[in-house]
CSV table of C-alpha atoms and ligand atoms in Angstrom, one decimal:
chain,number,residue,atom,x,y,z
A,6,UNK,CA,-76.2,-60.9,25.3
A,7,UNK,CA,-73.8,-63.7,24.7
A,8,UNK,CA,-71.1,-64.0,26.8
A,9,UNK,CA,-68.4,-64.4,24.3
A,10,UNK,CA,-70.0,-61.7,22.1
A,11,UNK,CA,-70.1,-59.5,25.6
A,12,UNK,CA,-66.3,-60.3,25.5
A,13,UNK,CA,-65.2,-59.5,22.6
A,14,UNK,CA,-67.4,-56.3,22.6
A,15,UNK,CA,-65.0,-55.7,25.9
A,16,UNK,CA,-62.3,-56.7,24.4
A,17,UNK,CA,-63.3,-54.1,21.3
A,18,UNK,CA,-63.7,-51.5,23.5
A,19,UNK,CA,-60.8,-51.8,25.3
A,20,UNK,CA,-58.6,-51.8,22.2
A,21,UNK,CA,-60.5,-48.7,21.2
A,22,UNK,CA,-59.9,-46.9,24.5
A,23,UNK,CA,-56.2,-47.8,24.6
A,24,UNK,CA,-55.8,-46.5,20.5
A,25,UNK,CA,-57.4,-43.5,21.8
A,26,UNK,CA,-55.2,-43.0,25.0
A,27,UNK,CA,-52.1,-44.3,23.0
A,28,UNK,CA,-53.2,-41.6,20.5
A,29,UNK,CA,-53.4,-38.7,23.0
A,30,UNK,CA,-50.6,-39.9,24.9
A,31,UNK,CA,-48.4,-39.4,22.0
A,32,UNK,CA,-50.2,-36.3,21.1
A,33,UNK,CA,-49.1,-35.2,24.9
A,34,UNK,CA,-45.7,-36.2,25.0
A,35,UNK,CA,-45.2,-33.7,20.9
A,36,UNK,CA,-46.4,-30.9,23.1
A,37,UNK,CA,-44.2,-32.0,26.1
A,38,UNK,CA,-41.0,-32.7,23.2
A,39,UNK,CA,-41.8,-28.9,22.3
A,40,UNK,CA,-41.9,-27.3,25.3
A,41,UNK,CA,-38.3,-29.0,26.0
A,42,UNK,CA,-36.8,-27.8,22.3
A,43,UNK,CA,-38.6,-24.3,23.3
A,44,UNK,CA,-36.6,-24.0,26.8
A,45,UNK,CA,-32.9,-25.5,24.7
A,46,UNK,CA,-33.5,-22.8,22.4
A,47,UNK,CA,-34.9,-19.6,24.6
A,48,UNK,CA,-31.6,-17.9,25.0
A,49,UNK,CA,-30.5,-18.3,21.8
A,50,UNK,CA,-33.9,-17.0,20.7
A,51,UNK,CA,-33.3,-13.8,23.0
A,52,UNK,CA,-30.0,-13.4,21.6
A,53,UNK,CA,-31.7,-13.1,17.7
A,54,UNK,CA,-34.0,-10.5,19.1
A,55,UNK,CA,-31.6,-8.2,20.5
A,56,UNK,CA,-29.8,-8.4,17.1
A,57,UNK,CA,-32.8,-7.6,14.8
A,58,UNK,CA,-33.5,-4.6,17.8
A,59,UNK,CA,-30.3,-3.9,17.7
A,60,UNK,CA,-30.0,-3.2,13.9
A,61,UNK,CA,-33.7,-2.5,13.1
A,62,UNK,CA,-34.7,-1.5,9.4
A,63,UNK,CA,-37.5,0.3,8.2
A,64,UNK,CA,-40.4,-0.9,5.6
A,65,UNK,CA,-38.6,-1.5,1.9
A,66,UNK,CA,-34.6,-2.2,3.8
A,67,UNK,CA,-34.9,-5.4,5.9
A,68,UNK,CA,-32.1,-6.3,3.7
A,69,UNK,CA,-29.8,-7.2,6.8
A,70,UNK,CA,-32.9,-9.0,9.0
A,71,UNK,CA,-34.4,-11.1,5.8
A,72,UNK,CA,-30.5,-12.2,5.5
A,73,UNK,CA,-30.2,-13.4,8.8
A,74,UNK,CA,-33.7,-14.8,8.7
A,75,UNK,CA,-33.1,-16.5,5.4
A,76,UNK,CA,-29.7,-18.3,6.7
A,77,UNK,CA,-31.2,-19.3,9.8
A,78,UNK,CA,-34.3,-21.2,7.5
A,79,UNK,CA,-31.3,-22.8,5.3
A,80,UNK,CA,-29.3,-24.0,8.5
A,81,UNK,CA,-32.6,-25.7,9.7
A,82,UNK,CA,-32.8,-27.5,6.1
A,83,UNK,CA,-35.6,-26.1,5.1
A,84,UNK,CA,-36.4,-24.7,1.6
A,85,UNK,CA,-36.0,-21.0,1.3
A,86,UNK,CA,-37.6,-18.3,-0.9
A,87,UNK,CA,-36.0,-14.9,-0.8
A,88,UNK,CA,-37.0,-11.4,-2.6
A,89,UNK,CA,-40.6,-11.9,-2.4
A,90,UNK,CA,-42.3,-8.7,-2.5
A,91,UNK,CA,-38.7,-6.5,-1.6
A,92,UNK,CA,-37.2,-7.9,1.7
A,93,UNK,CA,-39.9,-10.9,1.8
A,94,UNK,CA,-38.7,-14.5,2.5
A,95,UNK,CA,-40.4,-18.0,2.7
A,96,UNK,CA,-39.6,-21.1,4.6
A,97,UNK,CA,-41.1,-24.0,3.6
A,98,UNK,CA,-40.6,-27.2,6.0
A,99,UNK,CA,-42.3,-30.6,4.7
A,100,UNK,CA,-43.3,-32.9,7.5
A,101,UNK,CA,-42.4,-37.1,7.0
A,102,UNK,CA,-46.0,-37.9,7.1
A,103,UNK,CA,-48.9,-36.3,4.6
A,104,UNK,CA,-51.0,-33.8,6.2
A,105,UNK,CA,-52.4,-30.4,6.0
A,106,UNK,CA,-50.6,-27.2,5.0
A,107,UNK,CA,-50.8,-24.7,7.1
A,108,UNK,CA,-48.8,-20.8,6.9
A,109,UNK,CA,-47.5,-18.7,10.1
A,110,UNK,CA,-46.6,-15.1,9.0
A,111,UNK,CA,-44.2,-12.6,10.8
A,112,UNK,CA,-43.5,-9.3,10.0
A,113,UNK,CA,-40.3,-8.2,10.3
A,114,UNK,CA,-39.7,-4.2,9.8
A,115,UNK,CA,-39.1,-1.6,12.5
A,116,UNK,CA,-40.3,1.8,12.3
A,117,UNK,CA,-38.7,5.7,12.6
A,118,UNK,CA,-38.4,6.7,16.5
A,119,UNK,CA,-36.5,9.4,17.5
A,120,UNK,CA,-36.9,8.3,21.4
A,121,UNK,CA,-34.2,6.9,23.2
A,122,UNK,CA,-34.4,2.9,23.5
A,123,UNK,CA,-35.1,1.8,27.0
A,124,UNK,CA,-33.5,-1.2,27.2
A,125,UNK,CA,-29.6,-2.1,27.4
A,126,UNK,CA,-29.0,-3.2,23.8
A,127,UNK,CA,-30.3,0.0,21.8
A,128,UNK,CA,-30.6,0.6,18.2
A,129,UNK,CA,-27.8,1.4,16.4
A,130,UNK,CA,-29.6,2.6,13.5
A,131,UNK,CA,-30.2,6.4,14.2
A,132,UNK,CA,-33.9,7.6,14.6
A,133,UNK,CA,-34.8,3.4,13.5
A,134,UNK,CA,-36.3,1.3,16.4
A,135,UNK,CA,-38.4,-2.0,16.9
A,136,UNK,CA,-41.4,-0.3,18.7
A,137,UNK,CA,-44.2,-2.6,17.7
A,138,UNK,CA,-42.0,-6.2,18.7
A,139,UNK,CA,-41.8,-7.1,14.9
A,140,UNK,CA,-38.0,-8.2,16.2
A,141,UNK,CA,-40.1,-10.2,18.9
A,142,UNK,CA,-42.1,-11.9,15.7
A,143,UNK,CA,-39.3,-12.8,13.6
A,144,UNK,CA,-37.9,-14.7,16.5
A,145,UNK,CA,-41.0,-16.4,17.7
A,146,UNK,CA,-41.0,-17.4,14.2
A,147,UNK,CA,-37.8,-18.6,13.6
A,148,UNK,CA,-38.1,-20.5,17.2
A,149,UNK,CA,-41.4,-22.6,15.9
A,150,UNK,CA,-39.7,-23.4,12.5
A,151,UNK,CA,-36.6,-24.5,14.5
A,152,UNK,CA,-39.1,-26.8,17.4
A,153,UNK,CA,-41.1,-28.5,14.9
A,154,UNK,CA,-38.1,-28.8,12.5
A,155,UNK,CA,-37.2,-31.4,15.6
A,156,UNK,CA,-40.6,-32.8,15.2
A,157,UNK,CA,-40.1,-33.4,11.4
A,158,UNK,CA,-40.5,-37.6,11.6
A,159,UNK,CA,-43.5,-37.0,13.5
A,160,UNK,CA,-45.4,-33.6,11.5
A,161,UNK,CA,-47.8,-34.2,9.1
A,162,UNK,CA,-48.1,-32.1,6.2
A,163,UNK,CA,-46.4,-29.1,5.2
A,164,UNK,CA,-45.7,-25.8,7.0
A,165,UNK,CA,-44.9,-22.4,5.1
A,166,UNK,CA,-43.2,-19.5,7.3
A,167,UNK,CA,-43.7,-16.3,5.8
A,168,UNK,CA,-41.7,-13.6,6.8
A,169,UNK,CA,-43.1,-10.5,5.6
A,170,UNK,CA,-41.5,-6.9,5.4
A,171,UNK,CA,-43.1,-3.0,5.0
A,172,UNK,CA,-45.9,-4.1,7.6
A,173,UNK,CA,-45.7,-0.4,9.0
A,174,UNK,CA,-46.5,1.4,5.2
A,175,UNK,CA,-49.0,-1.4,4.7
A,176,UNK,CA,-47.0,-1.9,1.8
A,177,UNK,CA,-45.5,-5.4,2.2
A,178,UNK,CA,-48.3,-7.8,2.3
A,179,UNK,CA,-49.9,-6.7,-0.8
A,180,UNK,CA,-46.1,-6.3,-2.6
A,181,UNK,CA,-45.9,-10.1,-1.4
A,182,UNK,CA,-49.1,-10.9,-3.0
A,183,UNK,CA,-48.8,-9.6,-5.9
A,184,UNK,CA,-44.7,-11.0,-6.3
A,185,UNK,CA,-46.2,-14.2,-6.3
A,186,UNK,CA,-46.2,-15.8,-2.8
A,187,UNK,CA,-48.9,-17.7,-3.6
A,188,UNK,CA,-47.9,-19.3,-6.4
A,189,UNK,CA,-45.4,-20.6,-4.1
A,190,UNK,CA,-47.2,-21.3,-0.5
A,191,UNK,CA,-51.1,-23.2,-1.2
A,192,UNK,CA,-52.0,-22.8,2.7
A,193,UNK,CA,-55.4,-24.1,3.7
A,194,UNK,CA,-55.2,-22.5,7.0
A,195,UNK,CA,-53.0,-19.1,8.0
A,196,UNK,CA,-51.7,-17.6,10.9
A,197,UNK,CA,-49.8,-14.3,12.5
A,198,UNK,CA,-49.6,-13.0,15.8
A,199,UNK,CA,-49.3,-9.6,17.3
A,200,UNK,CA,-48.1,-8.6,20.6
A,201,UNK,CA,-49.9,-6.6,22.7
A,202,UNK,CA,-50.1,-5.2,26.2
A,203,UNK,CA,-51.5,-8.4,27.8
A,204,UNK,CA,-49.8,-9.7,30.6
A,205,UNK,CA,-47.1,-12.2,29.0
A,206,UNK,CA,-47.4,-15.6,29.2
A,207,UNK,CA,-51.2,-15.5,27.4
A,208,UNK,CA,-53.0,-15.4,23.9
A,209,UNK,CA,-56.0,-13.8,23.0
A,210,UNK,CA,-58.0,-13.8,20.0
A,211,UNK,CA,-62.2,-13.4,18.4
A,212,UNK,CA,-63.7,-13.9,15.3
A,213,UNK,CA,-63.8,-11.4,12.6
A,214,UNK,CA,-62.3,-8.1,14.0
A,215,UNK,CA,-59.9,-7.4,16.2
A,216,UNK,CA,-59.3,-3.6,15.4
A,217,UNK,CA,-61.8,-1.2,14.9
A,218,UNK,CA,-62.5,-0.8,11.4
A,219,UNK,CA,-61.0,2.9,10.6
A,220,UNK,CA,-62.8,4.2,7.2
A,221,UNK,CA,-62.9,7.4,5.8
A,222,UNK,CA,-66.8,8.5,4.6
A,223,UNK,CA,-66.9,10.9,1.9
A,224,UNK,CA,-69.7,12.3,1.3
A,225,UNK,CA,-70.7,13.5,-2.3
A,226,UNK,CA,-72.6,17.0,-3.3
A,227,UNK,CA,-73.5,19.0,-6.2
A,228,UNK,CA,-71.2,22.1,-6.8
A,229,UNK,CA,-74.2,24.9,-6.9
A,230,UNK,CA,-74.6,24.9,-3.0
A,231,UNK,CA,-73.6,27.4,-0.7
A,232,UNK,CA,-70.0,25.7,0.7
A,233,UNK,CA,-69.9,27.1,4.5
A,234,UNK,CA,-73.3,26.5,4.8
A,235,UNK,CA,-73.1,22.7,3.5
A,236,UNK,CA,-69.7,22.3,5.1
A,237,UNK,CA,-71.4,23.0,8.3
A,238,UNK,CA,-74.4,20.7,7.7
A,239,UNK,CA,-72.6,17.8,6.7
A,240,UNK,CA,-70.0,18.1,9.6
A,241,UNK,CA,-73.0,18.0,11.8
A,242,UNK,CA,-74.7,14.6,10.4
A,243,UNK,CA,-70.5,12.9,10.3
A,244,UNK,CA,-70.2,14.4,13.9
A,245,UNK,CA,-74.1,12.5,15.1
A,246,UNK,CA,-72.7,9.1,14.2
A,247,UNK,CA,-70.9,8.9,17.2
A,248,UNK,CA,-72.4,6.2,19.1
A,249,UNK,CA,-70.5,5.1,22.3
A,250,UNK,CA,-72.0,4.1,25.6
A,251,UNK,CA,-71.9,7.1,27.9
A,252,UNK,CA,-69.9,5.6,30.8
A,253,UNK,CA,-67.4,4.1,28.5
A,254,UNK,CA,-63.6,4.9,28.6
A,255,UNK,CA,-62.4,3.4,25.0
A,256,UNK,CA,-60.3,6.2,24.3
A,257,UNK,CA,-58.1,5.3,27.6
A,258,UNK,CA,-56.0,2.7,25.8
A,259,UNK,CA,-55.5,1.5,29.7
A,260,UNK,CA,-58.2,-0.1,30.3
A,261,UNK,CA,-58.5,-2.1,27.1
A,262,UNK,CA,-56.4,-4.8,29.2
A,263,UNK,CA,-58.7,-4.1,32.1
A,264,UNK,CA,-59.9,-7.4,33.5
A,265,UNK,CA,-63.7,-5.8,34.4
A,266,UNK,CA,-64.1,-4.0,31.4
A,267,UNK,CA,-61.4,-4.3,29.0
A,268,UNK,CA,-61.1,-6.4,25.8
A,269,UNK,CA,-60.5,-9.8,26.9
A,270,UNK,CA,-64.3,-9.2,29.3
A,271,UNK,CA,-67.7,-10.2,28.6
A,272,UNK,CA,-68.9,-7.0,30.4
A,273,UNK,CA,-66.2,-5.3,28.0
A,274,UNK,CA,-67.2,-1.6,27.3
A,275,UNK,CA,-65.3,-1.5,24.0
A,276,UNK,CA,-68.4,-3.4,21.7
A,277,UNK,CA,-71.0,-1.8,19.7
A,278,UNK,CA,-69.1,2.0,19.0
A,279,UNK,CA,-69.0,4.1,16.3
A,280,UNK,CA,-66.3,7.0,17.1
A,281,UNK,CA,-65.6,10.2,15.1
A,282,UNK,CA,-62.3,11.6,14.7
A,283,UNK,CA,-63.4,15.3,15.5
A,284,UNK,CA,-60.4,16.8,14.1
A,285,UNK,CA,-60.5,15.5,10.6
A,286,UNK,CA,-62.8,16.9,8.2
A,287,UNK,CA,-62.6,18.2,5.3
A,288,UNK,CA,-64.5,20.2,1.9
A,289,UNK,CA,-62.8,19.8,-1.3
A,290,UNK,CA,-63.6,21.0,-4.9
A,291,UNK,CA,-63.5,17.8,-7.2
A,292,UNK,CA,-64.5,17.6,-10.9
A,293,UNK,CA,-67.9,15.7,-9.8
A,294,UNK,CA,-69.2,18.3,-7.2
A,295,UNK,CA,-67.9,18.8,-3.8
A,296,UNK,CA,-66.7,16.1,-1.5
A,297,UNK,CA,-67.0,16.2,2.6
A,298,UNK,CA,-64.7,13.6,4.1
A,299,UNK,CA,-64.7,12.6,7.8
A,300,UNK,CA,-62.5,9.5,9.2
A,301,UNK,CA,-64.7,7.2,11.6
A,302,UNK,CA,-63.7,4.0,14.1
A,303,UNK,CA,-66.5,1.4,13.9
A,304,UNK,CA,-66.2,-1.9,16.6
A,305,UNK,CA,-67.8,-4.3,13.7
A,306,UNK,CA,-69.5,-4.5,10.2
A,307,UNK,CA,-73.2,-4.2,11.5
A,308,UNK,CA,-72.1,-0.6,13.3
A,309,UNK,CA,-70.5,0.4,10.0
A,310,UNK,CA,-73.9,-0.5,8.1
A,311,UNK,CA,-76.0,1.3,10.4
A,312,UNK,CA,-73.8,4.4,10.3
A,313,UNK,CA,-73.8,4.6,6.5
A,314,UNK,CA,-78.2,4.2,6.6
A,315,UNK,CA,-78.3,6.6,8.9
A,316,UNK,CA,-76.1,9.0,7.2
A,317,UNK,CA,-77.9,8.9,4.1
A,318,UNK,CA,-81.6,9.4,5.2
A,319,UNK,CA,-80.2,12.4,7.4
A,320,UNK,CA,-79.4,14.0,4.3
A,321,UNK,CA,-82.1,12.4,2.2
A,322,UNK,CA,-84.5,14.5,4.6
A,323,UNK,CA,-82.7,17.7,4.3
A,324,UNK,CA,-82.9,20.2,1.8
A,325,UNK,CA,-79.4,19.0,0.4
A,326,UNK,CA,-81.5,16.1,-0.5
A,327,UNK,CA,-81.6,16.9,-4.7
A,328,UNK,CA,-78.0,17.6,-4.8
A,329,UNK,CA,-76.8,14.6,-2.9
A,330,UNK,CA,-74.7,12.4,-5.0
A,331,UNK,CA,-73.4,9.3,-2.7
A,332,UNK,CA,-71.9,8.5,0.5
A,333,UNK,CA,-68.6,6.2,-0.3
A,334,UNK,CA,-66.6,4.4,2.5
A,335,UNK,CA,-63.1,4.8,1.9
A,336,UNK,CA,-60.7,2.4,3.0
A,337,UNK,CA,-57.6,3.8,5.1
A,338,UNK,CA,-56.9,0.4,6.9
A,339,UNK,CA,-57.1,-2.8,5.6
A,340,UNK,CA,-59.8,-4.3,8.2
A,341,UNK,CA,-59.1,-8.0,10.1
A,342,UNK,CA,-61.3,-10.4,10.0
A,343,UNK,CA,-60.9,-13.8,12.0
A,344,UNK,CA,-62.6,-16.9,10.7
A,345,UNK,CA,-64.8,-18.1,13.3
A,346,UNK,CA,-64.7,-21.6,12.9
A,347,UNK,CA,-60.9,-21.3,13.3
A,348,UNK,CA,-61.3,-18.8,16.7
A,349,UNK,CA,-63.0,-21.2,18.2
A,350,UNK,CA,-61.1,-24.6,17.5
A,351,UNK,CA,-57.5,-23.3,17.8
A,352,UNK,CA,-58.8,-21.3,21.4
A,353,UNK,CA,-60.2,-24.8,22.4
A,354,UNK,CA,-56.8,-26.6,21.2
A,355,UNK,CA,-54.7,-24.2,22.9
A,356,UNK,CA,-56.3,-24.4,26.1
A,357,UNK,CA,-56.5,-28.0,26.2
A,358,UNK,CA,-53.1,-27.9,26.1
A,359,UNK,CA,-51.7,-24.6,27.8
A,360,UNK,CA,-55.0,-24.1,30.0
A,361,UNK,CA,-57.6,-21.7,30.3
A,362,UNK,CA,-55.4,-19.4,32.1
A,363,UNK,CA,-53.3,-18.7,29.0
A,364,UNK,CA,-55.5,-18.4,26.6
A,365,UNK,CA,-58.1,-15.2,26.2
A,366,UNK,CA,-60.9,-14.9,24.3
A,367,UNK,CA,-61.4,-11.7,23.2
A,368,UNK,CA,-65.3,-9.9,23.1
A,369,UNK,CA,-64.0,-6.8,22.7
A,370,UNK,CA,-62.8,-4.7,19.5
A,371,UNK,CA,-59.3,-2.4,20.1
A,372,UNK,CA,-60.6,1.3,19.7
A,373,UNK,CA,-57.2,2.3,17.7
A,374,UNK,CA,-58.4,2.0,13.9
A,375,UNK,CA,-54.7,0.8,13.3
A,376,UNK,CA,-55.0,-2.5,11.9
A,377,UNK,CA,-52.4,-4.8,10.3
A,378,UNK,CA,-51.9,-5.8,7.0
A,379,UNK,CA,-52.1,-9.4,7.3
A,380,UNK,CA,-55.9,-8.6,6.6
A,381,UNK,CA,-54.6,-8.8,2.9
A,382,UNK,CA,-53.6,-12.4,3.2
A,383,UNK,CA,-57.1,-13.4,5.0
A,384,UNK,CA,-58.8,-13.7,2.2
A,385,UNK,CA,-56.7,-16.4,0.3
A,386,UNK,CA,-57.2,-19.1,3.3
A,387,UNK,CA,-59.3,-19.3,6.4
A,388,UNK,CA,-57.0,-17.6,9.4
A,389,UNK,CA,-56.2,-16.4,13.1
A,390,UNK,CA,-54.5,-13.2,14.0
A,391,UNK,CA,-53.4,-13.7,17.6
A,392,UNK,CA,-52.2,-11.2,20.5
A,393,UNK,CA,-49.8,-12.7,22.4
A,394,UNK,CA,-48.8,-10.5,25.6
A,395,UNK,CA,-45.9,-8.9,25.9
A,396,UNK,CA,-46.0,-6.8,29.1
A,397,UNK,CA,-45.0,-7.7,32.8
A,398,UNK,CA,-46.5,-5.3,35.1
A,399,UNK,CA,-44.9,-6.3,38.3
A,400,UNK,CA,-41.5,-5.2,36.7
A,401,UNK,CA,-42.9,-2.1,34.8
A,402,UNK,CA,-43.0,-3.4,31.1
A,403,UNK,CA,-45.5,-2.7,29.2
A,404,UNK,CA,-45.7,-3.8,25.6
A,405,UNK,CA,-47.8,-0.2,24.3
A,406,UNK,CA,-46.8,-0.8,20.5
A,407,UNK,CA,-45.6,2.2,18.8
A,408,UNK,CA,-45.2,4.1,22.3
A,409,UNK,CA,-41.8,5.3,22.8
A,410,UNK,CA,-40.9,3.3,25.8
A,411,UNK,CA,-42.6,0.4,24.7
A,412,UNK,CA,-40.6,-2.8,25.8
A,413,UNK,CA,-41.8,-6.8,25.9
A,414,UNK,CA,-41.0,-9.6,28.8
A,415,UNK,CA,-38.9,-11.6,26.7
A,416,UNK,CA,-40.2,-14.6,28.5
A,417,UNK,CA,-43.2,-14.0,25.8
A,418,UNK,CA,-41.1,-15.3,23.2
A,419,UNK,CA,-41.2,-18.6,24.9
A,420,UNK,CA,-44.9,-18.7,25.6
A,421,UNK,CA,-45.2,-17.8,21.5
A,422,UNK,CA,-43.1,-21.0,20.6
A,423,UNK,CA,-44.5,-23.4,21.9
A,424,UNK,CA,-48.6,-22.1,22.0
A,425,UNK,CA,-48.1,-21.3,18.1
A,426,UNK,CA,-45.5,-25.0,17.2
A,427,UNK,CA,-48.4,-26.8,19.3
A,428,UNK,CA,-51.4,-25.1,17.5
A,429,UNK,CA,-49.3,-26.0,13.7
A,430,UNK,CA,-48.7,-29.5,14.7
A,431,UNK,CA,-52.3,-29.9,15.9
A,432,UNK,CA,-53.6,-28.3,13.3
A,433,UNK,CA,-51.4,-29.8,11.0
A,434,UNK,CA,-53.4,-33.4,11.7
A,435,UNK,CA,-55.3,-34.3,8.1
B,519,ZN,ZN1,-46.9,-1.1,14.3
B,520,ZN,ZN1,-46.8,-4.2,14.4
């Protein structure tokens, strides 16, 4: 090779590496900016969360917490969208430079609790309380508009905050929906987090489920059979569904954060189960026949397939065979479903970034059927539903949502700002 042409290859190369450096240097010293807004703004942050705890409102009366949510947006400058679907609101922040638009939903109700608050700034709404750490949400939320408000020369593309109420009734996603939010909000990518037990200070996540996939199965009879008789027969083939490794503790919700065997393990013992709830069954007269309903906790799609096929050739080979009619899945919670693609890229950004440490993937499915209704959003754009850890062991907190004494390390409000403002401004990037 020519010397000169050896040079300027050099030379080439050299310009290349430095655009390249230059390029993550810059992209270094956003996530570096962001960290520093996050720390300005923590206490204020902390100071928005014991007000929405303080006056928590059930699903259908968020009207105080959308308010305060809604001003905050406006102060920020960003365009605001209120009375979406009841109590909803939407924030919609437009980066300087053309990019991507991506959406970051919160939830934002409380729920009824008659159990005293265990932390110094209790409800004052009687038998209200924030028990699940929406209160947590809306702030993390309203923290990330407010960080990469700072970064608006810099952001590319648009960002949508959606601040959704009646997550509780699985009311408000749907009410959202069908109001018109996305007439308003084109995402091509969506996001929400929940918190969860983990230790604070991390995020965990996995393609497709997240919960175990509650259904009710009905199964559908002729009327001229002897009731008791079928009753009993059908409880039996609901009841031999249940398919869970002998050894395995799912039903302690303990160990689900359990580094050996919980969730966030690959030796996790909460994969590949099919649980029955063995108090819930039931025979009822309807027009068609006779209907025998039993409520089921299945870890993924192919355990839910295989437990229907089953089903049916257990009765198939019986002698209820000729006056079987169907067996129907009934939905009781909307199911999650993480896009894949999206698990893995925004798990790789956020550990480049945060490190490994920080950031959890998940291989196991939580054995509560309770899911969340941001399910109903998944379908309109790929999307992530995160856990973000809320508990600190070491000084007794333990983030159990929907437990009476459940409580959250505030310091996870700070590790939610800046993961989830890094992940948008990344993913953000055309
Ligand atoms: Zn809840
Ligand atoms: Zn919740």
């Amino acid at each position: 090779m020519p010397k000169n042409v050896s040079n300027t290859l050099t030379i080439f190369f050299f310009v290349l590496v430095s655009i390249a450096t230059l390029a993550q240097t810059k992209s270094k010293s956003i996530h570096l900016e962001i960290q520093q807004r996050t720390e300005q703004i923590f206490d204020s942050l902390v100071k928005i969360r014991r007000d929405f705890h303080m006056y928590p409102e059930v699903g259908g009366e968020e009207k105080r917490t959308s308010t305060k949510i809604a001003e905050y947006l406006r102060e920020l400058g960003l365009e605001v969208k209120t009375g979406i679907g009841g109590y909803g609101v939407v924030g919609i922040l437009k980066g300087a430079k053309p990019g991507k638009k991506i959406a970051w939903r919160a939830d934002i109700d409380a729920m009824p609790s008659k159990a005293p608050d265990v932390v110094d700034f209790t409800s004052k709404h009687e038998g209200v309380r924030h028990i699940c750490g929406h209160d947590v949400h809306a702030a993390v939320a309203l923290g990330i508009a407010n960080v990469l408000v700072q970064q608006k020369e810099q952001l590319e593309g648009t960002v949508y905050f959606v601040f959704q109420p009646s997550e509780e009734n699985v009311k408000g996603a749907l009410e959202m929906i069908d109001d018109g939010l996305f007439d308003i909000i084109e995402p091509e990518e969506m996001y929400a987090m929940h918190v969860t037990p983990f230790p604070a200070g991390t995020i965990a996540a996995k393609p497709e489920e997240m919960f175990a996939d509650y259904k009710r199965i009905d199964l559908l009879f002729n009327k001229n059979v002897n009731r008791e008789e079928l009753f009993k027969f059908g409880k039996q083939a609901l009841l031999s569904l249940e398919n869970i490794d002998p050894d395995s503790k799912f039903w302690n919700m303990q160990n689900m954060g359990d580094p050996q065997m919980g969730i966030a393990s690959a030796n996790t013992i909460y994969t590949n189960f099919t649980t029955v709830d063995k108090n819930n069954f039931s025979i009822k007269e309807i027009t068609e026949g006779v209907r025998i309903s039993g409520y089921f906790s299945f870890s993924d799609k192919k355990q839910r397939d295989a437990s229907i096929a089953a089903l049916k050739k257990k009765i198939v080979d019986s002698k209820y065979a000729k006056d079987f009619n169907a067996a129907e899945l009934v939905k009781v919670f909307p199911t999650l479903d993480n896009n894949e693609r999206l698990v893995n890229e925004t798990l790789k950004q956020l550990t480049d970034i945060y490190g490994e440490d920080s950031v959890l993937r998940m291989y196991g499915v939580v054995a509560d059927g309770r899911s969340d209704d941001f399910a109903f959003f998944q379908p309109k754009a790929p999307s992530v539903y995160f856990f973000m850890g809320g508990s600190n062991y070491e000084k007794g907190i333990i983030a159990q949502t929907h437990s009476p004494d459940f409580a959250v390390d505030e310091g996870c409000i700070k590790t939610g700002v800046n993961f989830f403002s890094s992940l948008i401004v990344e993913r953000l990037r055309p």
